[in-house]
XYZ file of C-alpha atoms in Angstrom:
675
model
C 50.591 17.631 5.507
C 47.231 20.230 5.016
C 46.162 18.848 1.776
C 46.258 15.551 2.880
C 44.102 16.249 5.642
C 41.982 18.316 3.875
C 41.374 15.418 1.687
C 40.131 12.504 4.243
C 37.728 15.134 5.634
C 36.357 15.912 2.278
C 36.530 11.506 1.362
C 35.133 10.808 4.615
C 32.221 13.405 4.239
C 31.510 12.206 0.696
C 31.021 8.876 1.822
C 29.252 9.372 5.071
C 26.782 11.371 2.654
C 26.412 8.184 0.762
C 25.680 6.092 2.986
C 23.095 8.674 5.065
C 21.176 8.520 0.525
C 21.648 4.030 0.410
C 19.711 4.081 4.448
C 17.436 7.114 3.646
C 16.476 7.331 0.473
C 17.160 3.938 -1.454
C 16.385 2.063 1.562
C 19.822 -0.321 1.132
C 22.009 0.158 3.312
C 26.252 -1.509 2.464
C 27.293 -1.130 5.976
C 26.055 -1.459 9.652
C 25.211 1.195 12.514
C 28.527 0.597 14.411
C 30.316 0.898 10.978
C 28.464 4.136 9.799
C 29.205 5.524 13.894
C 32.682 5.083 13.750
C 32.521 6.813 9.653
C 31.276 9.262 11.847
C 33.621 9.314 15.077
C 36.640 9.690 12.231
C 35.382 12.395 11.235
C 34.127 14.481 14.238
C 37.755 13.991 15.505
C 39.465 14.884 12.585
C 37.033 18.218 12.522
C 38.349 19.086 15.981
C 42.007 18.814 15.873
C 41.560 20.843 12.472
C 38.621 23.075 12.941
C 39.785 25.663 10.116
C 38.277 23.296 7.658
C 34.873 22.758 9.421
C 32.006 23.301 7.041
C 27.822 23.755 7.957
C 27.147 21.576 5.983
C 29.339 18.932 6.905
C 27.531 15.601 8.534
C 28.812 15.890 12.270
C 26.321 19.076 12.916
C 23.226 17.048 12.492
C 23.116 16.455 15.643
C 21.892 19.655 17.091
C 23.693 23.014 17.671
C 23.147 25.782 20.809
C 19.519 26.621 21.403
C 18.396 30.011 19.328
C 16.412 33.375 20.831
C 13.306 33.486 19.129
C 11.893 31.862 15.160
C 11.947 34.237 12.696
C 8.834 34.275 10.316
C 9.126 34.223 6.845
C 7.911 34.827 3.429
C 7.404 31.628 0.621
C 8.407 32.332 -2.187
C 5.524 30.442 -3.735
C 2.758 30.440 -0.914
C 1.898 26.375 0.419
C -1.540 25.983 -0.021
C -4.081 23.478 1.266
C -5.272 20.849 -1.035
C -9.331 19.572 -1.423
C -10.305 16.945 0.411
C -12.626 14.040 -0.252
C -13.556 10.626 1.507
C -15.231 8.325 -0.690
C -14.270 6.977 -4.204
C -17.358 9.018 -5.663
C -15.993 12.473 -4.772
C -12.434 10.938 -6.535
C -14.661 10.766 -9.548
C -16.000 14.321 -9.368
C -12.252 15.400 -8.999
C -11.436 13.922 -11.749
C -14.395 15.500 -13.593
C -14.140 18.254 -13.037
C -10.040 18.260 -14.391
C -11.036 16.743 -17.949
C -13.507 19.539 -18.201
C -10.845 22.134 -17.490
C -8.410 20.340 -20.177
C -8.173 19.600 -23.917
C -11.328 16.733 -24.737
C -9.889 13.205 -25.106
C -6.100 15.209 -23.655
C -4.146 12.200 -22.521
C -3.406 12.884 -18.565
C -1.591 11.032 -15.485
C -2.151 10.457 -11.572
C 0.244 10.288 -9.606
C -0.443 8.684 -6.324
C 1.045 8.743 -2.844
C 1.078 8.872 0.562
C -1.030 11.343 3.082
C 1.692 11.857 5.483
C 0.821 12.797 8.645
C 3.542 14.382 9.629
C 4.501 19.172 9.241
C 4.617 20.303 6.156
C 8.218 21.721 6.112
C 9.896 23.310 3.204
C 13.590 23.117 2.399
C 15.618 25.877 0.392
C 18.843 25.008 -0.570
C 21.327 26.557 -2.475
C 24.506 25.805 -4.940
C 23.398 22.198 -2.617
C 23.961 23.807 1.270
C 20.275 24.019 3.195
C 20.533 27.221 3.938
C 16.755 27.384 5.267
C 13.423 25.698 6.878
C 10.738 27.339 6.857
C 7.078 25.693 8.095
C 3.477 25.919 6.517
C 2.320 27.863 8.599
C -1.045 29.878 6.746
C 0.640 29.606 3.927
C 2.068 32.073 2.848
C 4.228 32.898 6.159
C 5.837 30.211 8.021
C 8.598 30.542 11.123
C 11.891 29.209 10.345
C 12.875 26.342 11.888
C 16.335 25.844 9.995
C 18.199 25.459 13.412
C 16.468 21.691 14.115
C 15.364 20.896 10.298
C 19.149 20.442 10.577
C 18.871 17.646 13.017
C 16.339 15.893 11.109
C 17.723 12.939 10.115
C 17.072 12.379 5.524
C 17.487 15.947 5.173
C 21.148 16.213 4.309
C 22.474 18.749 4.696
C 24.352 19.252 1.407
C 23.162 17.835 -1.561
C 24.749 15.004 -3.532
C 26.226 15.401 -7.189
C 28.420 17.989 -8.277
C 25.955 20.038 -10.203
C 23.175 20.681 -7.502
C 21.011 23.164 -8.674
C 21.439 26.754 -7.375
C 17.899 27.166 -5.717
C 15.682 24.182 -5.332
C 12.889 24.816 -2.371
C 12.038 21.141 -1.721
C 9.142 20.651 -0.090
C 7.298 17.537 1.991
C 7.035 16.310 5.768
C 8.560 15.944 9.388
C 7.364 12.942 10.781
C 8.577 11.310 13.319
C 7.971 6.780 13.120
C 5.777 4.795 15.227
C 8.642 3.056 16.907
C 10.442 6.025 17.835
C 7.207 8.042 18.989
C 6.253 4.464 21.557
C 10.548 5.167 22.813
C 10.108 8.297 23.390
C 6.456 7.900 25.540
C 8.628 5.246 27.386
C 11.232 7.934 28.046
C 8.797 10.600 28.543
C 6.540 8.031 31.700
C 10.369 7.332 33.216
C 11.035 11.204 33.632
C 7.993 11.345 34.950
C 6.615 13.502 32.771
C 3.104 13.211 30.647
C 3.413 11.589 27.505
C 2.946 12.692 24.185
C -0.903 12.532 22.283
C 0.056 11.148 18.946
C 3.178 11.534 16.874
C 1.818 14.465 14.862
C 2.034 16.743 17.409
C 6.106 15.997 18.585
C 6.685 16.835 15.540
C 5.430 19.367 15.214
C 6.046 19.995 19.273
C 10.002 18.809 18.161
C 10.178 21.881 15.270
C 9.273 24.752 17.231
C 11.405 24.353 20.487
C 14.498 26.513 20.902
C 17.072 23.967 21.560
C 17.886 21.491 18.936
C 19.994 19.151 20.565
C 16.499 18.184 21.827
C 14.058 18.503 18.808
C 17.571 15.571 17.196
C 16.239 13.490 20.341
C 13.446 13.151 19.133
C 14.442 11.582 15.884
C 12.560 13.569 13.258
C 12.545 11.948 10.266
C 11.953 13.748 7.040
C 9.288 12.777 3.320
C 9.279 14.964 0.340
C 6.626 15.583 -1.464
C 7.065 18.043 -3.878
C 9.026 21.806 -4.948
C 8.106 24.986 -4.532
C 10.169 28.412 -6.048
C 13.736 26.510 -8.065
C 16.261 28.088 -10.953
C 18.508 26.293 -12.475
C 15.950 22.605 -12.229
C 13.871 21.955 -15.331
C 11.704 18.952 -15.200
C 8.532 17.756 -16.613
C 6.697 16.104 -14.757
C 6.310 14.960 -11.033
C 8.316 11.669 -11.109
C 10.897 13.589 -12.837
C 11.283 15.682 -10.128
C 10.881 13.565 -7.473
C 13.530 11.044 -9.496
C 15.758 13.982 -9.076
C 15.282 14.960 -5.230
C 16.844 10.935 -4.826
C 19.366 11.705 -6.597
C 20.443 14.510 -5.140
C 20.119 12.581 -0.994
C 16.244 13.519 -0.497
C 13.793 10.561 0.533
C 10.742 11.075 -0.984
C 7.769 9.519 -0.049
C 7.812 5.329 -0.940
C 5.302 3.154 -2.798
C 4.648 6.044 -5.104
C 2.848 4.954 -8.311
C 1.303 6.662 -12.009
C -2.369 5.793 -13.458
C -3.904 7.197 -16.325
C -7.351 6.385 -15.315
C -8.993 7.262 -12.115
C -10.199 4.631 -11.681
C -6.903 2.452 -11.372
C -5.612 5.193 -8.626
C -8.315 4.396 -6.070
C -7.567 1.375 -6.933
C -4.218 1.672 -5.761
C -5.340 3.758 -2.942
C -6.899 0.519 -1.449
C -4.249 -1.126 -2.203
C -2.234 0.515 -0.083
C -5.026 0.796 2.586
C -4.885 -2.661 3.090
C -1.000 -3.178 3.422
C -1.060 -0.625 6.254
C 0.190 -2.559 8.719
C 3.659 -2.694 6.601
C 4.305 1.204 7.300
C 5.927 2.627 10.740
C 4.469 6.433 10.247
C 1.714 7.745 10.676
C -0.421 8.168 6.902
C -4.083 10.042 6.880
C -4.521 9.612 3.193
C -3.638 9.232 -0.036
C -2.409 12.127 -2.386
C -4.178 12.284 -5.905
C -2.093 14.810 -8.047
C -1.195 15.619 -11.881
C 1.883 14.101 -13.249
C 2.467 16.718 -15.900
C 2.963 20.253 -14.619
C 1.834 22.153 -18.589
C -1.875 21.181 -17.023
C -1.096 21.844 -13.459
C 0.076 25.534 -15.047
C -3.116 25.832 -16.879
C -5.621 24.197 -14.655
C -4.125 26.720 -11.948
C -5.466 27.170 -8.401
C -8.520 29.356 -6.382
C -8.186 31.239 -3.664
C -8.149 28.094 -1.726
C -6.443 24.917 -3.103
C -4.618 24.158 -6.828
C -6.948 22.647 -9.251
C -5.128 19.925 -10.293
C -4.085 17.638 -7.113
C -6.852 16.225 -4.161
C -6.241 14.089 -0.818
C -8.059 10.924 -1.080
C -8.622 10.212 2.854
C -9.512 7.787 5.232
C -11.813 7.701 8.874
C -8.928 6.683 11.799
C -10.134 4.643 14.901
C -8.339 4.327 17.247
C -8.151 2.205 20.123
C -5.853 0.793 23.158
C -6.605 -2.357 24.375
C -4.603 -5.477 25.379
C -2.564 -8.614 23.558
C -3.132 -11.811 25.404
C -1.544 -13.614 23.532
C -0.144 -14.136 20.415
C -0.301 -17.429 17.945
C 0.515 -18.331 14.573
C -2.167 -19.869 11.542
C -1.104 -21.506 8.554
C -1.468 -20.048 5.382
C -3.051 -21.465 1.965
C 0.832 -21.155 0.540
C 2.226 -22.815 4.089
C 2.961 -19.124 4.859
C 2.923 -18.695 9.467
C 1.476 -15.911 10.366
C 1.465 -14.319 14.284
C -1.721 -12.898 14.923
C -2.098 -11.605 17.887
C -5.379 -12.006 20.020
C -6.838 -8.900 21.692
C -7.834 -8.137 25.507
C -12.153 -6.954 22.763
C -11.680 -3.545 22.233
C -14.766 -1.751 20.545
C -13.661 0.271 17.039
C -15.576 1.580 14.811
C -18.798 -0.043 16.021
C -17.352 -3.462 15.808
C -15.707 -5.637 18.716
C -11.936 -5.962 17.923
C -10.563 -9.264 19.123
C -7.963 -10.747 17.019
C -5.103 -8.406 14.569
C -2.095 -10.482 12.216
C 1.007 -9.797 12.670
C 1.889 -10.234 9.691
C 5.559 -11.930 9.570
C 8.210 -12.000 12.213
C 10.312 -9.035 11.225
C 6.639 -7.041 11.444
C 6.873 -8.322 14.903
C 10.163 -7.621 15.700
C 9.747 -3.940 13.950
C 6.620 -3.778 16.244
C 8.412 -4.964 19.164
C 5.539 -6.755 20.409
C 4.987 -8.906 23.866
C 2.828 -11.369 25.066
C 0.747 -9.131 27.749
C 2.129 -5.594 26.009
C -0.867 -2.568 25.320
C -0.658 -1.654 21.733
C -2.560 1.261 20.227
C -5.172 -1.375 17.213
C -5.861 0.643 14.005
C -8.840 0.175 11.780
C -7.923 3.072 9.442
C -11.155 3.327 6.533
C -12.855 0.211 8.285
C -10.829 -2.437 7.188
C -8.724 -4.803 8.433
C -7.681 -3.230 12.719
C -3.853 -3.442 12.539
C -0.965 -2.808 15.716
C 0.027 0.465 14.860
C 2.630 0.067 17.935
C 3.615 -0.407 21.374
C 2.759 1.851 24.587
C 5.934 1.366 25.841
C 5.614 3.345 28.568
C 2.619 1.012 30.405
C 4.824 -1.873 30.831
C 5.108 -4.129 34.049
C 7.828 -6.052 33.543
C 5.516 -9.319 33.183
C 5.640 -9.370 29.047
C 7.172 -12.327 27.388
C 8.568 -12.468 24.163
C 6.887 -14.722 21.499
C 9.243 -17.348 20.255
C 8.131 -18.291 16.507
C 8.344 -21.840 16.122
C 10.213 -23.632 14.039
C 7.997 -26.159 13.217
C 4.596 -26.389 11.505
C 2.256 -26.079 15.043
C -0.676 -28.033 12.427
C 2.191 -30.403 11.220
C 5.053 -30.224 12.540
C 6.990 -29.858 9.318
C 10.394 -27.705 9.654
C 9.292 -24.216 9.016
C 11.879 -22.613 6.252
C 12.284 -19.089 5.700
C 12.068 -17.612 1.957
C 14.767 -17.259 0.000
C 15.154 -13.342 -0.139
C 12.056 -13.194 2.247
C 10.428 -12.568 4.893
C 8.071 -14.453 4.902
C 8.606 -18.447 7.026
C 6.533 -21.299 5.546
C 5.289 -24.679 6.294
C 7.680 -26.915 3.452
C 5.065 -29.491 3.749
C 2.715 -29.500 1.210
C 0.263 -31.442 2.280
C -0.516 -30.177 5.909
C -4.002 -29.982 6.464
C -4.004 -26.091 7.993
C -3.086 -25.791 3.980
C -5.546 -27.357 2.619
C -7.929 -26.101 4.588
C -7.416 -22.397 3.097
C -6.210 -23.602 -0.692
C -9.966 -24.642 -0.137
C -11.430 -21.743 1.336
C -9.355 -19.664 -0.640
C -10.786 -20.915 -3.459
C -14.102 -21.279 -2.586
C -14.253 -17.738 -2.268
C -15.985 -15.078 -3.550
C -12.481 -13.285 -4.772
C -12.152 -16.662 -6.103
C -14.264 -19.100 -7.654
C -17.275 -18.303 -5.645
C -18.625 -21.522 -4.934
C -21.940 -21.155 -2.646
C -22.035 -23.818 0.341
C -19.091 -24.529 0.236
C -17.934 -22.444 3.416
C -15.620 -23.102 5.939
C -17.652 -25.179 8.518
C -18.380 -27.130 5.827
C -14.409 -27.452 4.239
C -13.747 -28.537 7.506
C -16.469 -30.599 7.209
C -15.575 -32.712 4.601
C -11.569 -32.323 4.582
C -12.155 -34.131 7.892
C -14.787 -36.855 6.943
C -11.594 -37.127 4.369
C -13.767 -36.895 1.373
C -11.694 -33.346 0.502
C -7.984 -34.656 0.131
C -7.081 -31.594 -3.275
C -8.544 -29.386 -4.646
C -9.974 -31.671 -7.576
C -11.997 -33.780 -5.283
C -14.563 -30.520 -4.671
C -15.262 -31.493 -8.571
C -15.399 -34.940 -7.859
C -18.352 -34.598 -4.743
C -21.156 -35.987 -6.984
C -19.704 -38.922 -7.132
C -19.789 -39.370 -3.437
C -23.218 -38.317 -2.693
C -23.886 -41.108 -0.111
C -21.110 -40.495 1.766
C -22.023 -36.603 2.008
C -25.977 -37.300 3.358
C -24.288 -39.830 6.077
C -22.421 -36.955 6.876
C -24.274 -34.645 10.488
C -26.472 -32.454 9.885
C -26.407 -32.986 5.743
C -30.370 -33.241 3.909
C -30.738 -34.669 0.447
C -31.622 -30.336 0.663
C -28.490 -29.146 1.330
C -26.515 -31.170 -0.418
C -28.118 -30.810 -3.574
C -27.211 -27.593 -3.110
C -23.668 -27.910 -2.396
C -23.651 -29.984 -6.204
C -25.895 -27.574 -7.648
C -23.151 -24.056 -6.508
C -19.799 -26.651 -7.584
C -21.215 -27.331 -10.351
C -22.177 -23.332 -11.263
C -18.707 -23.097 -10.555
C -17.450 -24.277 -12.838
C -18.491 -21.689 -15.807
C -17.140 -19.128 -13.807
C -14.538 -16.626 -15.760
C -10.910 -17.522 -16.176
C -9.880 -15.213 -14.034
C -11.479 -16.793 -11.270
C -10.097 -19.802 -11.307
C -6.899 -18.093 -11.720
C -7.449 -16.610 -8.375
C -8.130 -19.586 -7.318
C -5.464 -21.889 -7.668
C -2.975 -19.832 -4.693
C -0.195 -18.425 -7.482
C 1.859 -16.622 -5.086
C 1.383 -12.908 -5.776
C -1.430 -13.773 -7.964
C -4.166 -12.327 -6.408
C -7.717 -10.851 -8.266
C -6.572 -8.154 -10.512
C -3.299 -9.565 -11.493
C -5.684 -12.408 -11.936
C -8.181 -10.245 -14.137
C -4.521 -8.421 -15.875
C -3.394 -11.833 -17.380
C -6.601 -13.573 -18.637
C -7.585 -10.404 -20.306
C -3.904 -10.401 -22.107
C -4.041 -14.336 -22.881
C -7.706 -15.457 -22.784
C -7.424 -19.187 -22.370
C -5.316 -20.706 -19.364
C -3.225 -23.159 -22.212
C -2.614 -19.795 -23.765
C -1.022 -18.560 -20.246
C 1.204 -21.529 -19.466
C 3.111 -21.458 -22.987
C 4.823 -18.064 -21.609
C 7.548 -17.924 -20.572
C 9.030 -16.244 -17.114
C 9.865 -13.036 -19.147
C 6.805 -13.183 -22.205
C 4.942 -12.600 -18.535
C 7.517 -10.216 -17.538
C 6.794 -8.346 -20.605
C 2.452 -7.561 -19.185
C 2.128 -4.781 -18.310
C 1.679 -4.629 -14.128
C 2.874 -7.789 -13.809
C 6.928 -7.484 -13.005
C 9.864 -9.907 -12.634
C 8.656 -11.294 -9.572
C 4.626 -11.935 -10.544
C 5.884 -13.565 -14.280
C 8.380 -15.979 -12.280
C 5.929 -16.925 -9.455
C 3.360 -17.913 -12.781
C 5.873 -19.481 -14.304
C 7.427 -21.606 -11.914
C 3.301 -22.866 -10.882
C 2.917 -24.185 -13.990
C 6.576 -25.665 -14.552
C 5.355 -27.471 -11.523
C 3.958 -30.845 -11.938
C 1.936 -30.080 -8.717
C 0.670 -27.037 -10.982
C 0.462 -28.858 -13.911
C -1.731 -32.335 -12.222
C -3.405 -29.700 -10.870
C -4.241 -27.693 -14.058
C -5.637 -30.730 -16.003
C -7.293 -32.052 -13.470
C -9.611 -29.783 -13.460
C -9.651 -29.824 -17.108
C -10.767 -33.398 -16.433
C -13.861 -32.113 -14.266
C -14.703 -29.721 -17.222
C -14.110 -26.341 -15.517
C -14.416 -23.380 -17.539
C -10.026 -22.485 -18.816
C -11.672 -19.106 -21.076
C -11.212 -18.300 -24.283
C -9.406 -17.685 -27.727
C -9.058 -13.798 -27.479
C -10.510 -13.915 -31.569
C -13.331 -15.849 -30.416
C -13.536 -13.203 -27.773
C -13.430 -9.986 -29.084
C -16.122 -11.303 -31.803
C -18.304 -11.896 -29.220
C -18.203 -8.563 -27.784
C -18.151 -6.749 -30.687
C -21.395 -4.082 -31.816
C -22.325 -5.276 -28.048
C -20.173 -2.527 -25.272
C -16.834 -1.408 -27.332
C -15.530 1.948 -25.555
C -18.522 2.417 -23.336
C -18.382 3.072 -20.170
C -21.614 1.639 -17.060
C -22.611 2.657 -14.180
C -24.014 0.238 -11.684
C -26.667 0.822 -9.091
C -29.097 0.115 -6.350
C -29.805 -3.798 -6.073
C -30.499 -6.263 -8.761
C -32.754 -9.131 -8.562
C -30.211 -11.416 -12.222
C -27.485 -10.272 -11.011
C -23.927 -9.894 -7.940
C -22.605 -6.588 -8.504
C -19.562 -8.733 -9.132
C -21.098 -10.657 -11.886
C -22.941 -8.087 -13.540
C -19.416 -5.857 -13.642
C -18.131 -9.067 -15.494
C -20.485 -9.515 -17.758
C -19.587 -5.531 -18.996
C -16.239 -5.676 -19.827
C -16.018 -9.295 -21.387
C -18.857 -6.940 -23.281
C -15.811 -4.585 -23.872
C -17.238 -2.434 -21.738
C -15.811 0.031 -18.501
C -17.867 -0.364 -15.533
C -17.376 2.813 -13.722
C -18.144 4.098 -9.966
C -19.725 7.405 -10.487
C -22.121 9.175 -12.649
C -20.310 11.826 -15.312
C -20.791 13.448 -18.259
C -18.525 10.085 -19.763
C -20.651 8.029 -19.056
C -23.038 6.456 -21.958
C -25.578 4.452 -19.609
C -26.225 3.798 -15.549
C -27.886 -0.192 -14.547
C -30.570 1.551 -12.329
C -31.541 -1.840 -9.451
C -33.890 -1.138 -6.931
C -34.002 1.016 -4.278
C -31.306 3.152 -6.643
C -29.840 5.789 -4.803
C -27.813 9.152 -6.104
C -26.528 7.672 -8.802
C -29.268 7.510 -10.434
C -30.684 10.996 -9.472
C -27.407 12.534 -10.841
C -27.718 10.487 -14.059
C -31.077 11.856 -14.812
C -30.156 15.565 -14.034
C -27.264 14.570 -16.970
C -29.772 13.867 -19.637
C -27.695 10.018 -18.942
C -30.077 7.048 -20.647
C -31.050 4.541 -17.767
C -31.820 0.894 -18.236
C -33.383 -1.469 -16.038
C -32.197 -5.074 -15.818
C -34.260 -6.707 -18.574
C -33.279 -3.219 -20.669
C -30.026 -4.574 -20.144
C -29.844 -8.092 -20.534
C -32.069 -7.884 -23.810
C -29.348 -5.138 -25.084
C -26.405 -8.204 -24.819
C -28.826 -10.593 -25.382
C -27.842 -11.783 -21.977
C -30.384 -13.957 -19.497
C -32.965 -12.630 -21.442
C -36.917 -13.908 -20.488
C-alpha cells in the first residue's frame, strides 16, 4: 500500500511540474487553471494523509511557509556585477567597436538581444536539482538570503525537471510583478485603507524583503532567467545554449531572445521590440546586448565595475495617468478592427496625448480596460503611447465595459477572428476604410513615398470616386480635368500631385513590396525579399517552401507572401501596376554587375543635412552600390558623407583620419546625379 501511495505522489508531483513548465516556460498550457488546482489539491491531500512521504521540493510547498526571524547575508560564489548603460545607438555602436578591438581582427562574433526586465536581481542555487538557496544581488559581492520567499515565486521550480540535473547550477534572473497583478494588488491595498505601492519594481523588492513568505506569495511574483553564475557539471559554449538548457530544466527564460552577427541588426531588433512593448505584461527599461560565445567573454573579461562583453541599451520612460473617455474602433488596411482609447488629453514627454491604441480584443481583455477607467499611459523612448495598466483602485463603479463589434463599423460587413490569431477583421475587401488605409500606406514614406498624396488628399479622391483601388493612383493623369474640378485643387496642386505619382514609379522594389499591404511584410521583410530575388517576377515564382528558406523570413511570412501572389486579387493588382509602368526591380546578375567596383564592402556613415537626397534615399543608394550604411563613425568606417550642420560624427571622422566627402564628391564617386 505504501509503495502504491508513494508512486501516486511521485506521479502527481511530476505531472504538476510538467504543467508548470508548460505554463511558465513554454507558454503552451495543456489544462485549465481549475484542472491544475484539482491536481494540486489531490497531492496536498495525499501528503497530509502520508506525511512520511513529504518533501521540501514538492510543488505543494510553493504557497509559503512560516515566517522567519531575519535575513542572513550570503557571499556570492561569483560576483553579480552591474552592466554598462547606453541610451543612444551611437553608444551601442561604440560598445561594438571596443569589443572588436579586444578580439582578433576580423573574428566573427554574435550578439544576443534580450529584454532588460525592470525587476529585482535574484540568484537561484540548485543542488542536484533541488532549490537550496535564493540570494538578492546586494552589493554584487554579498546579498540577502531570501529563499523562504523565492520558493513562492511563479516560475521558480522547487525541483528542476529531468533525471540528471547539474550537481550545482546558479540560475540568475529577475523577480518581477506583472502589470495586471500589480493593478489588482493596488486595488486590494486601497480597499484595505492602505497606501497603494508606487510601481511594480518597488512592490517586487518589498515582497522579497518580507519575513512572512505567505504575504510574499499573495503578491504573485514571477521569475525570468537571463544568465547563470557558478556551475558544476554543466558545460555550455554559448549563452543561447545555456538558456535552452535552463528552459529544459523548467525555469522560464526572458522571452523573444534573438542573436545577430552585426550590431546594427541588434539595434534594429531593439527598436522592433520597443514598438511591440504594448504586448508585454511586465515592465522593461531597455534591452541587454551581450556576446553569445563564452570563450570570447572570457577573453574580454571585466573592469572593476562591469563585464566588457555586455551592455544595457536603455530608454527613457515617460508616464502619465489619465482617464479613458471612450473606446472607438479603427479599421486597418488589412481589415483588422483595432480598439482605440480616446483619452482625456495629457502631456507626456512634451506632447499632448489624447489617443492610444488598444491593439486587439485580447489585449483589451488582458488589460481589463473599461470606459471611464483611469489608466497609466507610457511612452518609452518617445514612441507611440500605450496603455500599461488600469488604476483599479480608482474605480467608482460608473465604468462601462466595451463590447467589441460583430460587424465592421464602416461598411457593416461581418467581423471574423483570424484562425489561430488574435485579430478580428472586416471580411469585405471593398470596405471603404480598408481602401483608404491601403492607399495611405501605399503612398506613405515607408512605402512608395508619393509627395502630395497624404491623408486629406486620399479622403478627397476616394470621396470623389477617383480612387477605388491602388492602381487608380497611376491613372489620375488621365483625369486631370476632374482633379482640377475638385475644391482647392489648382493647376499647381494638380501638377505637383501628378509629378509625385510619376516619380514614385521608379522607387526601389522593396518600397513597392512594402506598399502592397501583404500581411506580415513590413519594410525590413520587403528589403530582405527584394535583395534575395531582385525582381517582383522572380519573387512571384517562388513557392512557400523556397520563401521560408530565406534567412529571417520563416514559414508564417512565406505562407502570407505565397498566398498573396497566388490569389486572383494579388495577381490582378500586380498586372495593373506593371501596366502602369511601376518599377519591378532589376535581375540580380544585372544589379551585381552595376554595383561592382563602386562601394562593394565599404562602410559609409552619413551625417548632416543633405540637399540632393533624403536620408532614406542616400542609404538606398549606398546599399544598391554594395556598401553598408552605418549609424556611427568608427575605425571600421571607410568614409563619411557630410552635409550641412554636420556635428559630432564629422568631428569623430576627422579625429580618426577618415575621409570625408560632400554630396557632390559622393555623386561623382557613384556617377549618380553629378552636375
